[in-house]
PDB file of C-alpha atoms in Angstrom:
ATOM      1  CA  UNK A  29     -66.272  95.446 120.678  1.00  0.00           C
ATOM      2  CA  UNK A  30     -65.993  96.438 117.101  1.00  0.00           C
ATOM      3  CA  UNK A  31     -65.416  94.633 114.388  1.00  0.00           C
ATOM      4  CA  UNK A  32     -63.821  95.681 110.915  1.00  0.00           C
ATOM      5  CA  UNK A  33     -65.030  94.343 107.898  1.00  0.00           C
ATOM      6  CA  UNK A  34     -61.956  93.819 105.786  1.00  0.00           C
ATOM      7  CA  UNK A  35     -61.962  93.344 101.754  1.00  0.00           C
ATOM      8  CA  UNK A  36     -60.998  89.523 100.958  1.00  0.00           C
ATOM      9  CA  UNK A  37     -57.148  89.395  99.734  1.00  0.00           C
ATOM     10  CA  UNK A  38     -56.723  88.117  96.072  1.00  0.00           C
ATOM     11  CA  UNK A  39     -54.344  85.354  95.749  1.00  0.00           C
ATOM     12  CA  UNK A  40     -51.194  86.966  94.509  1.00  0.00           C
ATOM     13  CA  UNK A  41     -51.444  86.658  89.978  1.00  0.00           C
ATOM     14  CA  UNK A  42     -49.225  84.214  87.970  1.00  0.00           C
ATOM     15  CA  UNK A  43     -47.855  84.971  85.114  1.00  0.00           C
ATOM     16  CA  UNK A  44     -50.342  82.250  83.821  1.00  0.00           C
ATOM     17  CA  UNK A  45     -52.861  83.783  85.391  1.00  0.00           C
ATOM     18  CA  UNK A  46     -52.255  87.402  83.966  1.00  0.00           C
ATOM     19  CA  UNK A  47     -52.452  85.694  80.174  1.00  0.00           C
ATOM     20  CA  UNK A  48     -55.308  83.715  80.944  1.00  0.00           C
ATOM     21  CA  UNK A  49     -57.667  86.378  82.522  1.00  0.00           C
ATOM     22  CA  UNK A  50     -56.441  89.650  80.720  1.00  0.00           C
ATOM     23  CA  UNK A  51     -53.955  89.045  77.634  1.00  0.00           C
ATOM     24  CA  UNK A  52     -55.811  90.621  74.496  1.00  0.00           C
ATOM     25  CA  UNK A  53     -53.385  90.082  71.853  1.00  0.00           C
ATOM     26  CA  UNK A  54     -49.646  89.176  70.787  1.00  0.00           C
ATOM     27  CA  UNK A  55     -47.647  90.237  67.812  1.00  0.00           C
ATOM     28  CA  UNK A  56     -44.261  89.603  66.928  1.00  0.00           C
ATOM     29  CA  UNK A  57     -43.236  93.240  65.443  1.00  0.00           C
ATOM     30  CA  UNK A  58     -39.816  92.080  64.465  1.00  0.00           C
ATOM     31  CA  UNK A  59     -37.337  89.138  65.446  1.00  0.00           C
ATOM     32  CA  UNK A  60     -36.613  90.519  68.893  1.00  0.00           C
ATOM     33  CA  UNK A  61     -39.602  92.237  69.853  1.00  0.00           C
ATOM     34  CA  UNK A  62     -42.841  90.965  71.189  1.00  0.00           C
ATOM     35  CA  UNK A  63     -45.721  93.359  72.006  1.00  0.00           C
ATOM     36  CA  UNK A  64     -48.060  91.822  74.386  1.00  0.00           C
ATOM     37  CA  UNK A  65     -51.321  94.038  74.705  1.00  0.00           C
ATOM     38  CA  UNK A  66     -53.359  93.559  78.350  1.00  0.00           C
ATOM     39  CA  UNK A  67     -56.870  94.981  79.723  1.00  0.00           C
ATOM     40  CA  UNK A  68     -55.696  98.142  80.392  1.00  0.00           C
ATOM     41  CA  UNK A  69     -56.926  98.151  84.391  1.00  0.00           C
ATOM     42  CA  UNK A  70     -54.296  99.584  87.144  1.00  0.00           C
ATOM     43  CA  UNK A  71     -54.492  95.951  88.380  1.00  0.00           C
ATOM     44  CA  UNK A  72     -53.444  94.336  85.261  1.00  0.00           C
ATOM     45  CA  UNK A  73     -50.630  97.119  84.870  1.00  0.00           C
ATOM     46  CA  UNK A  74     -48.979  96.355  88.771  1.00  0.00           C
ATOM     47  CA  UNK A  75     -49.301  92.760  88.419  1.00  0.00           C
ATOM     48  CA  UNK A  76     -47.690  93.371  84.639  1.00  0.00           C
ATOM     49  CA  UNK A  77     -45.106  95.425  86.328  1.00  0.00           C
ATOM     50  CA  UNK A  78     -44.873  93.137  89.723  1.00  0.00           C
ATOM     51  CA  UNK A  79     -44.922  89.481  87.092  1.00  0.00           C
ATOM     52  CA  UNK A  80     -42.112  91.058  84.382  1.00  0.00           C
ATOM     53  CA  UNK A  81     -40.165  93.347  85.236  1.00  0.00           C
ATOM     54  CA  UNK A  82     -39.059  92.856  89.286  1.00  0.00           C
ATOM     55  CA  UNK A  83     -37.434  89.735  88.476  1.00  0.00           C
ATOM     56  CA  UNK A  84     -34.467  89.632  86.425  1.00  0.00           C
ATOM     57  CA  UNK A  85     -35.259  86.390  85.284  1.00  0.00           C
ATOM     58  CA  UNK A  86     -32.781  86.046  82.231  1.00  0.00           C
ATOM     59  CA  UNK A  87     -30.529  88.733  81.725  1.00  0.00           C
ATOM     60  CA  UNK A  88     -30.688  89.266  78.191  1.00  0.00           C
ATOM     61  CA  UNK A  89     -34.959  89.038  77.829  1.00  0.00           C
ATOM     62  CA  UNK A  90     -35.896  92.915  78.823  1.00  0.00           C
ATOM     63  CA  UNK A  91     -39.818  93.834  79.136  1.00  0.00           C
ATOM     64  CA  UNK A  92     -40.571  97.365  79.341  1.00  0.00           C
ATOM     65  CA  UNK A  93     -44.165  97.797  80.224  1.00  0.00           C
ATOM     66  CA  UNK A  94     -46.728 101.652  79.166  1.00  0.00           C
ATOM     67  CA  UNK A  95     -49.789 102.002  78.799  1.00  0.00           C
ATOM     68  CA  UNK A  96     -51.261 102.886  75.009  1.00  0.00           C
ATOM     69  CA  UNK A  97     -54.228 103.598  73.563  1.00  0.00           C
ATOM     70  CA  UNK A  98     -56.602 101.423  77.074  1.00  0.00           C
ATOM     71  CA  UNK A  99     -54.077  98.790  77.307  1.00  0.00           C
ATOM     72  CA  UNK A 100     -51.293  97.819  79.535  1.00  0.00           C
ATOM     73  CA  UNK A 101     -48.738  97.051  76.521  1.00  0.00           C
ATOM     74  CA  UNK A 102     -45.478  95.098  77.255  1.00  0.00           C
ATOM     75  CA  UNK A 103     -42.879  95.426  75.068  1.00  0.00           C
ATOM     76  CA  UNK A 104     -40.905  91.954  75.123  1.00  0.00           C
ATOM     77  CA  UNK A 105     -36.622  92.172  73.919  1.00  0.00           C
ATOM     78  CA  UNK A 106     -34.974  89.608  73.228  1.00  0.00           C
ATOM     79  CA  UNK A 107     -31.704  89.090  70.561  1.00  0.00           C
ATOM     80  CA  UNK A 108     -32.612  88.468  67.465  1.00  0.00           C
ATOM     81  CA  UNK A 109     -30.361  85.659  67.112  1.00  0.00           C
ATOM     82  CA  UNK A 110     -32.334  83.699  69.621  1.00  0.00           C
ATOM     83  CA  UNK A 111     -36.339  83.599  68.297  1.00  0.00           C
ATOM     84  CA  UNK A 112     -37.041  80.762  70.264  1.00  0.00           C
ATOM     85  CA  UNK A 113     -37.247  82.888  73.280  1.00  0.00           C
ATOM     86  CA  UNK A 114     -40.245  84.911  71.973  1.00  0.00           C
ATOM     87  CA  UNK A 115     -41.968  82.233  70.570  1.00  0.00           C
ATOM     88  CA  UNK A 116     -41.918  80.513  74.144  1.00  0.00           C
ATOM     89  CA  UNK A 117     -43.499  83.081  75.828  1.00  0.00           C
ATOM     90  CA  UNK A 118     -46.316  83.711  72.515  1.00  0.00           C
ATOM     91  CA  UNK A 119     -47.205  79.749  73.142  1.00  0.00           C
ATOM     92  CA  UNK A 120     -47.185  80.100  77.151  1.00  0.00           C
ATOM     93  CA  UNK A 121     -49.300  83.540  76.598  1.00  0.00           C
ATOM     94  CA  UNK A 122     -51.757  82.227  74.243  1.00  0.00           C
ATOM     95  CA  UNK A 123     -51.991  78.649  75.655  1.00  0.00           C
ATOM     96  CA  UNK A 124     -52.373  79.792  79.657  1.00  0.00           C
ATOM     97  CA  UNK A 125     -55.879  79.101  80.706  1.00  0.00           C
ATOM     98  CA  UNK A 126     -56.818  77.101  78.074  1.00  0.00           C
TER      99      UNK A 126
END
């Protein structure tokens, strides 16, 4: 009988869990636009993708993520006449793990 050695499985990422182990900065570039800049690993970048962009979440909040310069960047949309929006997700971002 043989037996196969299989590599652990990593408990699917949270969104929490994404900021906490591999968000490197945030910066508001304007009132509807949030850049949020991440290790720049392929993990990082499908759980980014998998975390942000699969669900539609709210409809008018659109993240767009690339990859720029090492990092997984996600560009965060939102309207300008609602602020608040963005400036959830910069306290959620640089209060997860904390």
């Amino acid at each position: 009988m043989t037996i196969l050695a299989t590599a652990p499985q990593r408990a699917p990422r949270t969104l929490d869990d994404l900021f906490a182990d591999a968000l490197r900065d945030a910066e508001r570039m304007a009132p509807g636009l949030l850049l949020l800049a991440f290790d720049g690993s392929d993990e990082v970048e499908a759980d980014a993708r998998r975390l942000l962009t699969t669900d539609p979440g709210c409809a008018f909040v659109h993240f767009t993520v690339h990859r720029e310069d090492g990092e997984v960047v996600v560009e965060v949309r939102a309207p300008e006449s609602r602020p608040e929006i963005l400036e959830a997700l910069v306290v959620r971002a640089m209060s997860a793990g904390r």
